[in-house]
GROMACS .gro file of C-alpha atoms in nm:
model
  307
    1MET     CA    1  -2.492  -0.278  -3.211
    2THR     CA    2  -2.412   0.064  -3.039
    3VAL     CA    3  -2.104   0.177  -2.896
    4ASN     CA    4  -2.064   0.451  -2.632
    5SER     CA    5  -1.777   0.671  -2.634
    6CYS     CA    6  -1.552   0.740  -2.344
    7PRO     CA    7  -1.695   0.973  -2.090
    8ALA     CA    8  -1.569   1.341  -2.116
    9ILE     CA    9  -1.471   1.338  -1.747
   10VAL     CA   10  -1.184   1.129  -1.823
   11ASP     CA   11  -0.995   1.413  -1.994
   12THR     CA   12  -1.132   1.695  -1.780
   13LEU     CA   13  -0.996   1.587  -1.442
   14PRO     CA   14  -0.833   1.907  -1.258
   15GLU     CA   15  -0.446   1.908  -1.256
   16TRP     CA   16  -0.432   1.945  -0.859
   17ASP     CA   17  -0.596   1.604  -0.852
   18LEU     CA   18  -0.255   1.465  -0.955
   19SER     CA   19  -0.018   1.733  -0.816
   20ARG     CA   20  -0.134   1.719  -0.451
   21PRO     CA   21   0.050   1.432  -0.265
   22HIS     CA   22  -0.212   1.366   0.008
   23LEU     CA   23  -0.473   1.302  -0.274
   24THR     CA   24  -0.269   1.043  -0.440
   25GLY     CA   25  -0.079   0.867  -0.148
   26LEU     CA   26   0.246   1.006  -0.236
   27ASP     CA   27   0.292   1.190   0.091
   28VAL     CA   28   0.450   0.899   0.252
   29THR     CA   29   0.699   0.845  -0.027
   30ILE     CA   30   0.780   1.223  -0.040
   31ASP     CA   31   0.841   1.212   0.340
   32ALA     CA   32   1.066   0.902   0.288
   33CYS     CA   33   1.276   1.055   0.022
   34HIS     CA   34   1.322   1.374   0.250
   35GLU     CA   35   1.430   1.174   0.537
   36ALA     CA   36   1.677   0.978   0.335
   37SER     CA   37   1.857   1.319   0.229
   38LEU     CA   38   1.891   1.408   0.591
   39SER     CA   39   2.175   1.298   0.805
   40VAL     CA   40   2.095   1.186   1.166
   41SER     CA   41   2.215   1.437   1.397
   42PRO     CA   42   2.398   1.313   1.721
   43SER     CA   43   2.153   1.514   1.960
   44SER     CA   44   1.849   1.319   1.828
   45VAL     CA   45   2.019   1.006   1.899
   46ILE     CA   46   2.139   1.140   2.252
   47ASN     CA   47   1.773   1.266   2.320
   48SER     CA   48   1.618   0.941   2.234
   49ILE     CA   49   1.856   0.749   2.452
   50ARG     CA   50   1.779   0.969   2.761
   51ILE     CA   51   1.399   0.871   2.725
   52THR     CA   52   1.330   0.580   2.964
   53PRO     CA   53   1.229   0.248   2.816
   54GLU     CA   54   0.872   0.291   2.938
   55VAL     CA   55   0.831   0.616   2.761
   56GLN     CA   56   0.985   0.485   2.445
   57GLU     CA   57   0.752   0.209   2.450
   58GLU     CA   58   0.462   0.443   2.444
   59LEU     CA   59   0.589   0.651   2.183
   60LEU     CA   60   0.652   0.360   1.969
   61LEU     CA   61   0.278   0.252   2.011
   62HIS     CA   62   0.171   0.584   1.931
   63ASP     CA   63   0.386   0.607   1.618
   64LEU     CA   64   0.286   0.265   1.506
   65LEU     CA   65  -0.078   0.327   1.554
   66SER     CA   66  -0.021   0.652   1.322
   67ALA     CA   67   0.161   0.476   1.057
   68PHE     CA   68  -0.123   0.196   1.075
   69LEU     CA   69  -0.355   0.495   0.953
   70GLY     CA   70  -0.109   0.616   0.683
   71PHE     CA   71   0.046   0.886   0.843
   72SER     CA   72   0.422   0.908   0.787
   73ARG     CA   73   0.599   1.102   1.059
   74GLY     CA   74   0.672   0.964   1.390
   75THR     CA   75   0.875   1.040   1.682
   76LEU     CA   76   1.069   0.718   1.699
   77ILE     CA   77   0.969   0.557   1.357
   78THR     CA   78   1.009   0.711   1.016
   79PRO     CA   79   0.978   0.603   0.659
   80ILE     CA   80   1.290   0.571   0.459
   81SER     CA   81   1.332   0.559   0.075
   82VAL     CA   82   1.476   0.255  -0.077
   83PRO     CA   83   1.671   0.344  -0.374
   84LYS     CA   84   1.630   0.113  -0.689
   85VAL     CA   85   1.910   0.011  -0.917
   86ALA     CA   86   1.931  -0.219  -1.232
   87GLY     CA   87   1.926  -0.584  -1.136
   88ARG     CA   88   1.931  -0.668  -0.764
   89LYS     CA   89   1.810  -0.347  -0.566
   90LYS     CA   90   2.049  -0.181  -0.326
   91THR     CA   91   1.941  -0.004  -0.006
   92GLU     CA   92   2.169   0.268   0.153
   93ILE     CA   93   2.029   0.406   0.480
   94LEU     CA   94   2.144   0.662   0.675
   95GLY     CA   95   2.156   0.643   1.056
   96GLY     CA   96   2.298   0.442   1.331
   97LYS     CA   97   2.341   0.063   1.362
   98ASN     CA   98   1.993  -0.003   1.475
   99GLU     CA   99   1.845   0.173   1.158
  100ARG     CA  100   2.092   0.015   0.925
  101ARG     CA  101   1.981  -0.328   1.070
  102GLN     CA  102   1.629  -0.235   0.985
  103GLY     CA  103   1.723  -0.164   0.647
  104GLU     CA  104   1.902  -0.493   0.600
  105GLU     CA  105   1.598  -0.677   0.746
  106ALA     CA  106   1.383  -0.484   0.473
  107ARG     CA  107   1.608  -0.609   0.195
  108GLN     CA  108   1.569  -0.975   0.332
  109ARG     CA  109   1.191  -0.937   0.332
  110GLY     CA  110   1.192  -0.799  -0.021
  111GLU     CA  111   1.093  -0.433   0.035
  112GLY     CA  112   1.255  -0.201  -0.227
  113ARG     CA  113   1.213  -0.471  -0.498
  114GLU     CA  114   0.958  -0.490  -0.781
  115GLY     CA  115   0.627  -0.515  -0.630
  116SER     CA  116   0.678  -0.259  -0.347
  117LEU     CA  117   0.620   0.101  -0.305
  118GLY     CA  118   1.003   0.170  -0.275
  119LEU     CA  119   1.020   0.261   0.089
  120THR     CA  120   1.053   0.093   0.418
  121PHE     CA  121   1.008   0.203   0.785
  122ALA     CA  122   1.278   0.208   1.044
  123VAL     CA  123   1.321   0.272   1.422
  124LYS     CA  124   1.538   0.560   1.485
  125PRO     CA  125   1.867   0.522   1.668
  126GLY     CA  126   1.882   0.514   2.042
  127VAL     CA  127   1.571   0.294   2.109
  128GLU     CA  128   1.627   0.005   2.324
  129LEU     CA  129   1.711  -0.307   2.131
  130TRP     CA  130   1.463  -0.522   2.296
  131LEU     CA  131   1.177  -0.280   2.181
  132ALA     CA  132   1.328  -0.248   1.837
  133ASP     CA  133   1.303  -0.621   1.812
  134GLN     CA  134   0.947  -0.623   1.890
  135VAL     CA  135   0.868  -0.326   1.658
  136LYS     CA  136   1.030  -0.493   1.370
  137ASP     CA  137   0.758  -0.746   1.330
  138LEU     CA  138   0.490  -0.462   1.295
  139LEU     CA  139   0.689  -0.236   1.046
  140PRO     CA  140   0.582  -0.428   0.728
  141ILE     CA  141   0.221  -0.344   0.832
  142CYS     CA  142   0.323   0.017   0.794
  143GLU     CA  143   0.455  -0.047   0.442
  144HIS     CA  144   0.145  -0.238   0.339
  145VAL     CA  145  -0.083   0.033   0.453
  146ALA     CA  146   0.124   0.295   0.263
  147LEU     CA  147   0.117   0.075  -0.060
  148LEU     CA  148  -0.267   0.026  -0.022
  149ASN     CA  149  -0.329   0.414   0.028
  150ARG     CA  150  -0.130   0.486  -0.285
  151PHE     CA  151  -0.328   0.221  -0.479
  152VAL     CA  152  -0.656   0.323  -0.376
  153ASN     CA  153  -0.610   0.708  -0.399
  154ALA     CA  154  -0.438   0.661  -0.753
  155MET     CA  155  -0.637   0.391  -0.900
  156SER     CA  156  -0.985   0.518  -0.812
  157SER     CA  157  -0.927   0.805  -1.093
  158HIS     CA  158  -1.169   0.783  -1.382
  159ARG     CA  159  -0.840   0.762  -1.603
  160TYR     CA  160  -0.846   0.397  -1.530
  161PRO     CA  161  -1.058   0.122  -1.649
  162THR     CA  162  -1.357   0.031  -1.437
  163VAL     CA  163  -1.212  -0.314  -1.324
  164PHE     CA  164  -0.938  -0.111  -1.164
  165GLN     CA  165  -1.171   0.130  -1.018
  166ALA     CA  166  -1.380  -0.161  -0.868
  167LEU     CA  167  -1.079  -0.319  -0.733
  168SER     CA  168  -0.960   0.008  -0.576
  169ALA     CA  169  -1.308   0.054  -0.417
  170ALA     CA  170  -1.291  -0.324  -0.276
  171THR     CA  171  -0.927  -0.246  -0.146
  172ARG     CA  172  -1.068   0.093   0.034
  173GLN     CA  173  -1.290  -0.134   0.228
  174VAL     CA  174  -1.012  -0.357   0.338
  175LEU     CA  175  -0.847  -0.032   0.456
  176GLU     CA  176  -1.154   0.075   0.641
  177ASP     CA  177  -1.188  -0.256   0.839
  178TRP     CA  178  -0.835  -0.223   0.929
  179TYR     CA  179  -0.884   0.143   1.043
  180LEU     CA  180  -1.180   0.008   1.266
  181CYS     CA  181  -0.920  -0.241   1.416
  182VAL     CA  182  -0.677   0.054   1.476
  183ALA     CA  183  -0.930   0.268   1.645
  184GLN     CA  184  -0.989  -0.029   1.891
  185LEU     CA  185  -0.641  -0.053   1.957
  186GLU     CA  186  -0.583   0.320   2.006
  187HIS     CA  187  -0.891   0.285   2.266
  188LEU     CA  188  -0.681   0.013   2.453
  189LEU     CA  189  -0.391   0.242   2.438
  190LEU     CA  190  -0.570   0.545   2.581
  191ARG     CA  191  -0.683   0.331   2.880
  192GLY     CA  192  -0.326   0.195   2.938
  193ARG     CA  193  -0.384  -0.156   2.829
  194LEU     CA  194  -0.190  -0.182   2.531
  195THR     CA  195   0.173  -0.307   2.501
  196LEU     CA  196   0.408  -0.378   2.220
  197ALA     CA  197   0.356  -0.753   2.298
  198SER     CA  198  -0.004  -0.738   2.300
  199LEU     CA  199  -0.017  -0.525   1.962
  200VAL     CA  200   0.208  -0.779   1.802
  201ALA     CA  201  -0.063  -1.059   1.906
  202PHE     CA  202  -0.351  -0.847   1.784
  203SER     CA  203  -0.209  -0.768   1.465
  204ARG     CA  204  -0.074  -1.104   1.356
  205GLU     CA  205  -0.402  -1.215   1.147
  206PRO     CA  206  -0.478  -0.869   1.002
  207SER     CA  207  -0.128  -0.839   0.887
  208GLU     CA  208  -0.162  -1.142   0.668
  209ILE     CA  209  -0.451  -1.008   0.515
  210LEU     CA  210  -0.279  -0.674   0.457
  211ARG     CA  211   0.012  -0.830   0.307
  212LEU     CA  212  -0.217  -1.014   0.056
  213ALA     CA  213  -0.410  -0.708  -0.041
  214ALA     CA  214  -0.083  -0.521  -0.081
  215GLU     CA  215   0.059  -0.821  -0.308
  216VAL     CA  216  -0.241  -0.768  -0.530
  217ALA     CA  217  -0.228  -0.398  -0.546
  218ALA     CA  218   0.130  -0.421  -0.641
  219ALA     CA  219   0.087  -0.670  -0.901
  220ALA     CA  220  -0.222  -0.498  -1.049
  221SER     CA  221  -0.068  -0.150  -1.086
  222PRO     CA  222   0.305  -0.041  -1.127
  223ILE     CA  223   0.214   0.275  -0.963
  224CYS     CA  224   0.252   0.087  -0.637
  225ARG     CA  225   0.621  -0.025  -0.733
  226GLY     CA  226   0.753   0.314  -0.736
  227GLY     CA  227   1.015   0.474  -0.970
  228GLU     CA  228   1.358   0.619  -0.878
  229ASP     CA  229   1.194   0.920  -0.765
  230GLY     CA  230   0.945   0.726  -0.557
  231ARG     CA  231   0.661   0.842  -0.752
  232GLY     CA  232   0.576   0.555  -0.976
  233GLY     CA  233   0.475   0.750  -1.279
  234CYS     CA  234   0.206   0.983  -1.351
  235PRO     CA  235  -0.143   0.839  -1.341
  236GLY     CA  236  -0.296   0.798  -1.678
  237SER     CA  237   0.040   0.798  -1.858
  238GLU     CA  238   0.123   0.583  -2.133
  239GLY     CA  239   0.186   0.216  -2.019
  240CYS     CA  240   0.106   0.291  -1.646
  241CYS     CA  241  -0.126   0.014  -1.604
  242GLN     CA  242   0.092  -0.308  -1.686
  243MET     CA  243  -0.187  -0.559  -1.649
  244THR     CA  244  -0.519  -0.540  -1.861
  245SER     CA  245  -0.861  -0.573  -1.705
  246ALA     CA  246  -0.869  -0.938  -1.802
  247GLY     CA  247  -0.530  -0.990  -1.676
  248VAL     CA  248  -0.599  -0.852  -1.319
  249LEU     CA  249  -0.912  -1.086  -1.320
  250ASN     CA  250  -0.694  -1.385  -1.427
  251PHE     CA  251  -0.436  -1.308  -1.166
  252LEU     CA  252  -0.699  -1.279  -0.885
  253SER     CA  253  -0.872  -1.618  -0.998
  254GLU     CA  254  -0.542  -1.777  -1.005
  255LYS     CA  255  -0.459  -1.654  -0.668
  256HIS     CA  256  -0.785  -1.759  -0.525
  257GLN     CA  257  -0.739  -2.104  -0.664
  258ASN     CA  258  -0.398  -2.123  -0.514
  259ALA     CA  259  -0.512  -2.004  -0.170
  260LEU     CA  260  -0.696  -2.325  -0.061
  261GLY     CA  261  -0.431  -2.390   0.208
  262SER     CA  262  -0.452  -2.037   0.326
  263SER     CA  263  -0.623  -1.888   0.634
  264PRO     CA  264  -1.011  -1.824   0.597
  265GLY     CA  265  -0.943  -1.456   0.598
  266CYS     CA  266  -0.715  -1.455   0.305
  267ARG     CA  267  -0.938  -1.678   0.110
  268LEU     CA  268  -1.232  -1.469   0.176
  269LEU     CA  269  -1.037  -1.152   0.094
  270LEU     CA  270  -0.941  -1.292  -0.254
  271GLN     CA  271  -1.298  -1.400  -0.314
  272GLN     CA  272  -1.429  -1.039  -0.236
  273LEU     CA  273  -1.149  -0.884  -0.462
  274LEU     CA  274  -1.235  -1.106  -0.733
  275ALA     CA  275  -1.618  -1.058  -0.721
  276ALA     CA  276  -1.580  -0.673  -0.690
  277ALA     CA  277  -1.341  -0.639  -0.971
  278ALA     CA  278  -1.537  -0.874  -1.206
  279ALA     CA  279  -1.865  -0.698  -1.144
  280PRO     CA  280  -1.801  -0.430  -1.425
  281TYR     CA  281  -1.674  -0.662  -1.668
  282PHE     CA  282  -1.971  -0.885  -1.639
  283ARG     CA  283  -2.202  -0.584  -1.671
  284ILE     CA  284  -2.049  -0.515  -2.003
  285LEU     CA  285  -2.073  -0.881  -2.100
  286GLU     CA  286  -2.461  -0.873  -2.000
  287LEU     CA  287  -2.529  -0.562  -2.204
  288TRP     CA  288  -2.352  -0.718  -2.509
  289VAL     CA  289  -2.526  -1.057  -2.482
  290CYS     CA  290  -2.873  -0.940  -2.368
  291GLU     CA  291  -2.922  -0.621  -2.550
  292GLY     CA  292  -2.648  -0.620  -2.835
  293ARG     CA  293  -2.479  -0.286  -2.689
  294LEU     CA  294  -2.110  -0.268  -2.633
  295GLU     CA  295  -2.067  -0.026  -2.367
  296ASP     CA  296  -1.685  -0.029  -2.325
  297PRO     CA  297  -1.555   0.317  -2.315
  298TYR     CA  298  -1.210   0.197  -2.178
  299GLY     CA  299  -1.155  -0.097  -2.425
  300GLU     CA  300  -1.128  -0.346  -2.167
  301PHE     CA  301  -1.381  -0.602  -2.291
  302MET     CA  302  -1.273  -0.896  -2.498
  303VAL     CA  303  -1.499  -0.804  -2.800
  304VAL     CA  304  -1.404  -0.487  -3.013
  305ALA     CA  305  -1.671  -0.307  -3.235
  306SER     CA  306  -1.591  -0.329  -3.597
  307THR     CA  307  -1.581   0.009  -3.778
   0.00000   0.00000   0.00000
């Protein structure tokens, strides 16, 4: 039986691959931490109040579509860091009553707890309440996209086992399908045929798929949970991957079995993620059974070569 060693590229990744936030999906978290350190100036509130509701709705649509693509900064919508404390998580959000209400709703939904990126999105003070009420149903999508971007950009690194890399590639396909939907929504917006009410209706089914994909990503990698600094640890650090490769496959298999009552889109998503993540594991199994070779550079297979 022959055993191949770990590829040298694992130890020779350039340092800038980890330090540049836009390459690892940390840019949204960094912007959220920066936003939380700033106080809301009265002038910004007054300026937003002076904008007519029609213009506010158009600005909100532009901000939402930008956040749906993973861009953090908007005119009326901004990411906010959710600090974590021991035990039950606590959120302190600067801003007016509307923004604090968004933070309270985020705590009720579970953002800022284990399994989230440590940030939430909120509408800036001064926006019409009836517009903010429609937007609140769409803000979780922004959080899911930010988490999935973080997972894809970080876990596709060669520092992580092949099962994680394959799951990252399948998750990237989910994001690309969503980006196609956003492009179609942007086309409607440019033609003046998109409103907040129609955007809520169009996003209802995709939001369930994104929520499920974000749940899988958060469970598979504590990078997506975020630390106190919102960075979630350094990729490749000791103990960064809480789940083993077999644990990820078991988790996906259990989720797929328990999703019999879910929508067809959610069941199909879990099936695709499970098939993609299991492919490299079964390649190792095939080589070991058929050729007697154990090619397991990351030590994720159930069999260990004897020395």
